[in-house]
Structure formats: C-alpha cells, structure tokens
Amino acid sequence: MKLSHQYRGMTLVEMVISIVLISIAVTAVLSAFSTSMGRSSDPLWKNKSLKLAQLYLDEILSKKYDASTPLGGIPASTSISCDVPFAGGNRGLFDNVDDFNGVDDSPPALVTGALSDYTGYRVQVLVTCAGSEVGVANNNAKRITVTVTPPNQPPMPFSVYRGNF
C-alpha cells in the first residue's frame, strides 16, 4: 500500500521552525505583559496622590483669602501680605490661606487628624502672591501649590490660584 503525498506529516525541519516561531511569539507576549504588570501599581499611587492633594486643597480653599479679609470676602481686602512664613500650630485655628504656607506633613493629616491610608506619603504646601501670573495686581491672586510625595516615587505638585474676592 502506497501513501499519497497529500497525507504526509511534517518534517523535522518544519517542526523545528514552527517551535522557534511560536517561542518568539510567546516571548514577545510575555515580555509585554510583564512590563505592563510592573507598572500596574502606578495608577494606584497616582490616584491616591491626587485624592490627597484634593483633600488639602479643599481644606485650604475653604479659608479666607487673607487675615484681613472680612467675613464673606466683601469688600476685597487691600492690606495683603504675601510673605507670611508658616508659624505652625493648631490647624483648627487656621483661618486663611496664608496660614498653610510652609505646611510639611509626613504622614499627612487634616484638621480632623492623621490619614491612616497614607503612611509614607509627604505633603508640602507653598502659598505665594502670583497675581502677575494671571493678569491682575500681584497681591490680588495667590498660587497655592500642594506637593505630594508618595513613598519611593517622585514628588507630584498640584497648583491652584485663589483670587481676592
């Protein structure tokens, strides 16, 4: 009985070439997968940093523009000082954005106390007059920069402007 050529199996050379090609494809897929898995925690610490900065900015922006700003903000304060260093003290007594200038918390804490989910994080706050950056008199706008440093990661600065109103 003679077998026809159409039922012939793979040769050894064809088998080796197939194995090599499949190995290359599997290696490429695994390499791409391992690279993405190595960075899978990036969104987590970036998200936590963003949330932490937002917590601080919400607290700061809820305060008056300046110590001389009347309740309600009207009329706008005219005797504004931008060179007020951080004096420390009880955050519950902070009543204007300048009081936060120089805050350096590690671990981060709000007025209500420490934040347990942020062990190893550091938060720094800088408040400067920056009206000239937004086209108004220099003392009529302040730039508030909250810099969050996650554990073993580069610092992430977040800035907002607060107007004298």
XYZ file of N, CA and C in Angstrom:
495
model
N 0.841 -1.156 0.000
C 0.000 0.000 0.000
C 0.895 1.232 0.000
N 0.612 2.098 -0.907
C 1.432 3.278 -1.089
C 0.660 4.509 -0.608
N 1.298 5.357 0.245
C 0.652 6.583 0.733
C 0.847 7.704 -0.274
N -0.186 8.472 -0.446
C -0.048 9.602 -1.362
C 0.639 10.755 -0.634
N 1.125 11.682 -1.412
C 1.864 12.814 -0.845
C 0.986 13.754 -0.025
N -0.303 13.746 -0.250
C -1.162 14.669 0.477
C -1.348 14.278 1.941
N -1.056 13.068 2.331
C -1.208 12.637 3.720
C 0.113 12.601 4.473
N 1.112 13.167 3.910
C 2.417 13.148 4.537
C 2.439 14.079 5.743
N 3.109 13.772 6.848
C 3.218 14.592 8.039
C 4.270 15.684 7.885
N 4.537 16.393 8.995
C 5.533 17.463 8.974
C 6.925 16.863 9.071
N 7.845 17.531 8.421
C 9.234 17.087 8.522
C 9.825 17.646 9.800
N 10.960 17.134 10.164
C 11.654 17.598 11.359
C 12.028 19.071 11.234
N 12.457 19.496 10.095
C 12.841 20.897 9.876
C 11.620 21.805 10.046
N 10.486 21.419 9.489
C 9.268 22.217 9.637
C 8.838 22.296 11.103
N 8.995 21.226 11.808
C 8.635 21.190 13.222
C 9.537 22.126 14.028
N 10.833 22.111 13.773
C 11.783 22.973 14.495
C 11.482 24.440 14.197
N 11.229 24.772 12.941
C 10.912 26.157 12.574
C 9.627 26.597 13.267
N 8.625 25.754 13.321
C 7.364 26.083 13.998
C 7.593 26.342 15.482
N 8.391 25.506 16.119
C 8.682 25.675 17.548
C 9.412 26.987 17.792
N 10.369 27.327 16.951
C 11.125 28.578 17.102
C 10.196 29.778 16.943
N 9.336 29.773 15.927
C 8.416 30.893 15.704
C 7.429 31.051 16.860
N 6.903 29.952 17.353
C 5.976 30.014 18.488
C 6.698 30.521 19.735
N 7.940 30.104 19.939
C 8.726 30.566 21.090
C 8.952 32.069 21.028
N 9.269 32.582 19.852
C 9.478 34.027 19.698
C 8.189 34.781 20.007
N 7.064 34.296 19.505
C 5.775 34.953 19.749
C 5.412 34.937 21.234
N 5.599 33.812 21.886
C 5.285 33.701 23.313
C 6.193 34.615 24.130
N 7.466 34.671 23.781
C 8.412 35.545 24.485
C 7.999 37.007 24.353
N 7.594 37.422 23.160
C 7.167 38.805 22.947
C 5.925 39.134 23.769
N 4.959 38.243 23.786
C 3.728 38.476 24.544
C 4.020 38.530 26.041
N 4.813 37.608 26.545
C 5.148 37.600 27.975
C 5.963 38.821 28.366
N 6.844 39.259 27.499
C 7.641 40.451 27.774
C 6.743 41.680 27.893
N 5.821 41.838 26.974
C 4.886 42.965 27.029
C 4.011 42.882 28.275
N 3.565 41.700 28.617
C 2.718 41.508 29.786
C 3.475 41.832 31.071
N 4.723 41.384 31.182
C 5.490 41.644 32.406
C 5.814 43.123 32.549
N 6.034 43.827 31.438
C 6.287 45.263 31.505
C 5.057 45.995 32.024
N 3.896 45.621 31.531
C 2.677 46.288 31.993
C 2.361 45.922 33.440
N 2.666 44.721 33.850
C 2.422 44.321 35.238
C 3.351 45.058 36.191
N 4.556 45.366 35.738
C 5.496 46.102 36.576
C 5.012 47.505 36.880
N 4.186 48.055 36.004
C 3.665 49.404 36.199
C 2.210 49.404 36.643
N 1.692 48.286 37.041
C 0.271 48.212 37.383
C -0.068 48.983 38.650
N 0.905 49.243 39.514
C 0.619 49.992 40.730
C 0.688 51.495 40.506
N 1.202 51.946 39.366
C 1.289 53.378 39.089
C -0.055 54.086 39.235
N -1.120 53.585 38.628
C -2.403 54.282 38.784
C -2.857 54.363 40.236
N -2.516 53.380 41.044
C -2.932 53.387 42.441
C -2.291 54.539 43.201
N -0.953 54.650 43.169
C -0.321 55.719 43.946
C -0.573 57.084 43.323
N -0.748 57.141 42.005
C -1.079 58.431 41.384
C -2.481 58.869 41.797
N -3.398 57.935 41.837
C -4.763 58.236 42.266
C -4.799 58.670 43.727
N -4.064 57.962 44.572
C -4.014 58.321 45.989
C -3.397 59.702 46.173
N -2.363 60.010 45.388
C -1.720 61.326 45.477
C -2.682 62.426 45.065
N -3.416 62.189 44.000
C -4.393 63.168 43.529
C -5.483 63.396 44.576
N -5.965 62.325 45.165
C -7.005 62.444 46.194
C -6.479 63.198 47.416
N -5.247 62.907 47.806
C -4.646 63.579 48.952
C -4.479 65.074 48.682
N -3.988 65.424 47.503
C -3.842 66.837 47.139
C -5.204 67.524 47.145
N -6.218 66.839 46.647
C -7.564 67.419 46.618
C -8.091 67.655 48.031
N -7.807 66.738 48.954
C -8.231 66.925 50.347
C -7.607 68.182 50.941
N -6.303 68.349 50.715
C -5.609 69.534 51.231
C -6.132 70.804 50.564
N -6.272 70.782 49.243
C -6.737 71.978 48.536
C -8.161 72.347 48.943
N -9.013 71.361 49.157
C -10.374 71.652 49.622
C -10.340 72.358 50.972
N -9.493 71.874 51.864
C -9.385 72.497 53.186
C -8.849 73.921 53.066
N -7.795 74.106 52.266
C -7.169 75.426 52.131
C -8.115 76.417 51.456
N -8.753 75.997 50.365
C -9.622 76.912 49.619
C -10.908 77.260 50.358
N -11.214 76.525 51.415
C -12.403 76.857 52.202
C -12.133 78.012 53.167
N -10.877 78.435 53.266
C -10.498 79.512 54.188
C -10.524 80.864 53.479
N -10.457 81.943 54.269
C -10.435 83.302 53.726
C -9.161 83.527 52.918
N -9.207 84.529 52.032
C -8.059 84.865 51.185
C -6.887 85.365 52.020
N -7.164 86.205 53.001
C -6.112 86.833 53.797
C -6.650 87.064 55.206
N -5.739 87.299 56.141
C -6.157 87.538 57.525
C -7.032 88.781 57.630
N -6.824 89.755 56.741
C -7.605 90.994 56.798
C -8.879 90.934 55.954
N -9.150 89.802 55.322
C -10.367 89.654 54.519
C -11.574 89.545 55.447
N -12.598 90.391 55.222
C -13.777 90.312 56.090
C -14.587 89.046 55.814
N -15.434 88.692 56.741
C -16.300 87.532 56.585
C -17.153 87.711 55.331
N -17.174 86.729 54.465
C -17.902 86.829 53.211
C -17.049 87.338 52.066
N -15.879 87.926 52.367
C -14.945 88.357 51.332
C -15.253 89.686 50.685
N -16.304 90.382 51.133
C -16.657 91.663 50.521
C -16.646 92.725 51.602
N -16.005 93.849 51.397
C -15.202 94.209 50.231
C -13.864 93.477 50.250
N -13.232 93.394 49.078
C -11.937 92.712 48.969
C -10.911 93.403 49.852
N -10.059 92.619 50.458
C -9.022 93.151 51.335
C -7.998 93.942 50.528
N -7.521 95.045 51.106
C -6.497 95.851 50.426
C -5.155 95.794 51.135
N -5.114 95.314 52.361
C -3.847 95.229 53.100
C -3.407 93.773 53.159
N -2.796 93.325 52.063
C -2.455 91.910 51.925
C -0.954 91.710 52.055
N -0.578 90.724 52.837
C 0.828 90.358 52.974
C 1.024 88.966 52.391
N 2.047 88.842 51.553
C 2.306 87.540 50.932
C 3.541 86.855 51.487
N 4.202 87.477 52.392
C 5.445 86.910 52.913
C 5.273 86.426 54.339
N 4.220 85.697 54.573
C 3.934 85.194 55.911
C 4.439 83.762 56.012
N 5.506 83.522 56.788
C 6.001 82.145 56.921
C 5.081 81.325 57.813
N 5.176 80.025 57.666
C 4.385 79.096 58.465
C 4.814 79.191 59.920
N 3.850 79.433 60.785
C 4.152 79.554 62.204
C 3.839 78.273 62.960
N 3.307 77.284 62.271
C 2.947 76.034 62.931
C 1.680 76.212 63.735
N 1.466 75.300 64.623
C 0.316 75.428 65.497
C -0.837 74.528 65.118
N -1.944 74.805 65.738
C -3.148 74.001 65.609
C -3.860 74.303 64.292
N -4.005 73.300 63.447
C -4.664 73.503 62.149
C -6.104 73.958 62.318
N -6.704 73.629 63.416
C -8.072 74.061 63.658
C -8.192 75.570 63.778
N -7.077 76.247 64.055
C -7.087 77.705 64.183
C -6.732 78.411 62.879
N -6.362 77.672 61.848
C -6.035 78.288 60.556
C -7.317 78.888 59.980
N -7.264 80.199 59.668
C -8.471 80.847 59.151
C -8.286 81.501 57.787
N -7.069 81.448 57.208
C -6.858 82.000 55.873
C -5.787 81.186 55.159
N -5.704 81.352 53.838
C -4.803 80.502 53.054
C -3.339 80.697 53.428
N -2.966 81.899 53.893
C -1.570 82.139 54.275
C -1.129 81.266 55.442
N -2.057 80.883 56.296
C -1.709 80.055 57.448
C -1.141 78.700 57.030
N -1.437 78.265 55.816
C -0.972 76.962 55.337
C 0.410 77.031 54.689
N 0.922 78.248 54.455
C 2.226 78.395 53.809
C 3.309 77.735 54.654
N 4.011 76.770 54.077
C 5.086 76.084 54.788
C 4.672 74.799 55.483
N 3.417 74.418 55.384
C 2.984 73.149 55.988
C 3.792 72.015 55.369
N 4.291 71.137 56.205
C 5.080 69.983 55.757
C 4.663 68.796 56.621
N 3.737 68.007 56.122
C 3.166 66.903 56.897
C 3.646 65.551 56.392
N 4.177 64.772 57.288
C 4.536 63.393 56.981
C 4.392 62.594 58.273
N 3.381 61.798 58.427
C 2.325 61.456 57.480
C 1.329 62.600 57.339
N 0.599 62.621 56.234
C -0.383 63.674 56.002
C -1.481 63.664 57.060
N -1.980 64.849 57.356
C -3.063 64.969 58.339
C -3.964 66.124 57.947
N -5.224 65.970 58.229
C -6.174 67.059 58.055
C -6.478 67.640 59.423
N -7.329 68.623 59.461
C -7.677 69.237 60.731
C -8.304 68.211 61.672
N -8.927 67.187 61.102
C -9.580 66.156 61.911
C -8.617 65.085 62.405
N -7.378 65.084 61.911
C -6.394 64.109 62.364
C -5.646 63.454 61.225
N -4.809 62.480 61.590
C -3.962 61.798 60.608
C -4.798 60.949 59.659
N -4.263 60.766 58.459
C -4.912 59.930 57.443
C -4.201 58.586 57.416
N -4.861 57.543 57.877
C -4.213 56.238 58.041
C -3.854 55.568 56.721
N -4.537 55.896 55.636
C -4.267 55.251 54.347
C -3.050 55.818 53.633
N -2.391 56.804 54.219
C -1.311 57.499 53.520
C 0.023 57.407 54.255
N 0.308 56.278 54.847
C 1.583 56.073 55.518
C 2.706 56.154 54.492
N 3.740 56.919 54.795
C 4.874 57.061 53.887
C 4.741 58.222 52.922
N 3.580 58.841 52.854
C 3.371 59.999 51.981
C 3.811 61.271 52.701
N 4.178 62.275 51.933
C 4.560 63.572 52.483
C 3.826 64.655 51.696
N 3.323 65.669 52.410
C 2.613 66.775 51.767
C 3.259 68.083 52.198
N 3.573 68.917 51.211
C 4.140 70.235 51.470
C 3.258 71.275 50.787
N 3.088 72.421 51.453
C 2.240 73.482 50.913
C 3.052 74.768 50.815
N 2.912 75.451 49.683
C 3.561 76.740 49.455
C 2.500 77.707 48.948
N 2.386 78.861 49.605
C 1.434 79.894 49.197
C 2.230 81.138 48.835
N 2.050 81.634 47.608
C 2.766 82.834 47.154
C 1.810 83.760 46.417
N 2.084 85.073 46.484
C 1.326 86.026 45.679
C 1.713 85.813 44.229
N 0.729 85.721 43.356
C 1.007 85.405 41.953
C 0.018 86.083 41.017
N -0.450 87.260 41.404
C -1.403 87.960 40.551
C -0.849 88.284 39.186
N 0.440 88.615 39.129
C 1.046 88.958 37.835
C 1.026 87.775 36.873
N 0.929 86.568 37.388
C 0.878 85.379 36.529
C -0.476 85.227 35.843
N -1.505 85.840 36.416
C -2.849 85.708 35.847
C -3.431 87.044 35.400
N -2.597 88.074 35.345
C -3.016 89.348 34.777
C -3.735 90.300 35.710
N -3.498 90.190 37.014
C -4.072 91.136 37.978
C -2.941 91.647 38.860
N -3.261 92.596 39.741
C -2.243 93.081 40.675
C -1.683 91.894 41.456
N -0.389 91.929 41.722
C 0.294 90.773 42.310
C -0.343 90.293 43.606
N -0.837 91.224 44.440
C -1.408 90.793 45.716
C -2.891 90.422 45.613
N -3.456 90.413 44.395
C -4.863 90.046 44.233
C -5.081 88.595 43.825
N -4.017 87.826 43.753
C -4.151 86.384 43.488
C -2.996 85.659 44.159
N -3.293 84.509 44.683
C -2.260 83.683 45.314
C -2.236 82.320 44.644
N -1.013 81.820 44.439
C -0.856 80.459 43.916
C -0.617 79.552 45.115
N -1.430 78.541 45.218
C -1.299 77.557 46.294
C -0.793 76.275 45.650
N 0.393 75.848 46.055
C 0.988 74.632 45.497
C 1.059 73.579 46.587
N 0.391 72.473 46.340
C 0.439 71.322 47.242
C 1.276 70.264 46.540
N 2.389 69.896 47.158
C 3.276 68.885 46.583
C 3.142 67.604 47.392
N 2.721 66.550 46.716
C 2.548 65.245 47.355
C 3.696 64.350 46.906
N 4.387 63.761 47.875
C 5.471 62.829 47.568
C 5.072 61.445 48.067
N 4.705 60.544 47.137
C 4.371 59.177 47.534
C 5.640 58.419 47.934
N 5.510 57.318 48.668
C 6.691 56.552 49.058
C 7.452 56.042 47.829
N 8.746 56.307 47.796
C 9.646 55.826 46.734
C 9.231 56.286 45.338
N 8.607 57.445 45.243
C 8.181 57.996 43.954
C 8.576 59.469 43.894
N 8.596 60.044 42.688
C 8.930 61.470 42.580
C 7.792 62.349 43.099
N 8.107 63.576 43.526
C 7.071 64.495 44.007
C 6.089 64.861 42.894
N 4.842 65.077 43.290
C 3.791 65.468 42.338
C 3.203 66.802 42.800
N 3.533 67.912 42.113
C 2.982 69.214 42.517
C 1.603 69.468 41.896
N 0.719 70.072 42.677
C -0.612 70.468 42.225
C -0.786 71.937 42.603
N -1.120 72.790 41.641
C -1.256 74.223 41.907
C -2.634 74.730 41.524
N -3.120 75.674 42.324
C -4.364 76.380 42.027
C -4.144 77.856 42.350
N -4.983 78.695 41.781
C -4.944 80.123 42.087
C -6.177 80.481 42.894
N -5.974 81.370 43.842
C -7.082 81.873 44.665
C -7.113 83.380 44.506
N -8.265 83.908 44.112
C -8.397 85.343 43.905
C -8.882 86.058 45.149
N -8.595 87.352 45.202
C -9.002 88.199 46.323
C -10.435 88.666 46.080
N -11.377 87.860 46.492
C -12.790 88.212 46.342
C -13.563 87.714 47.535
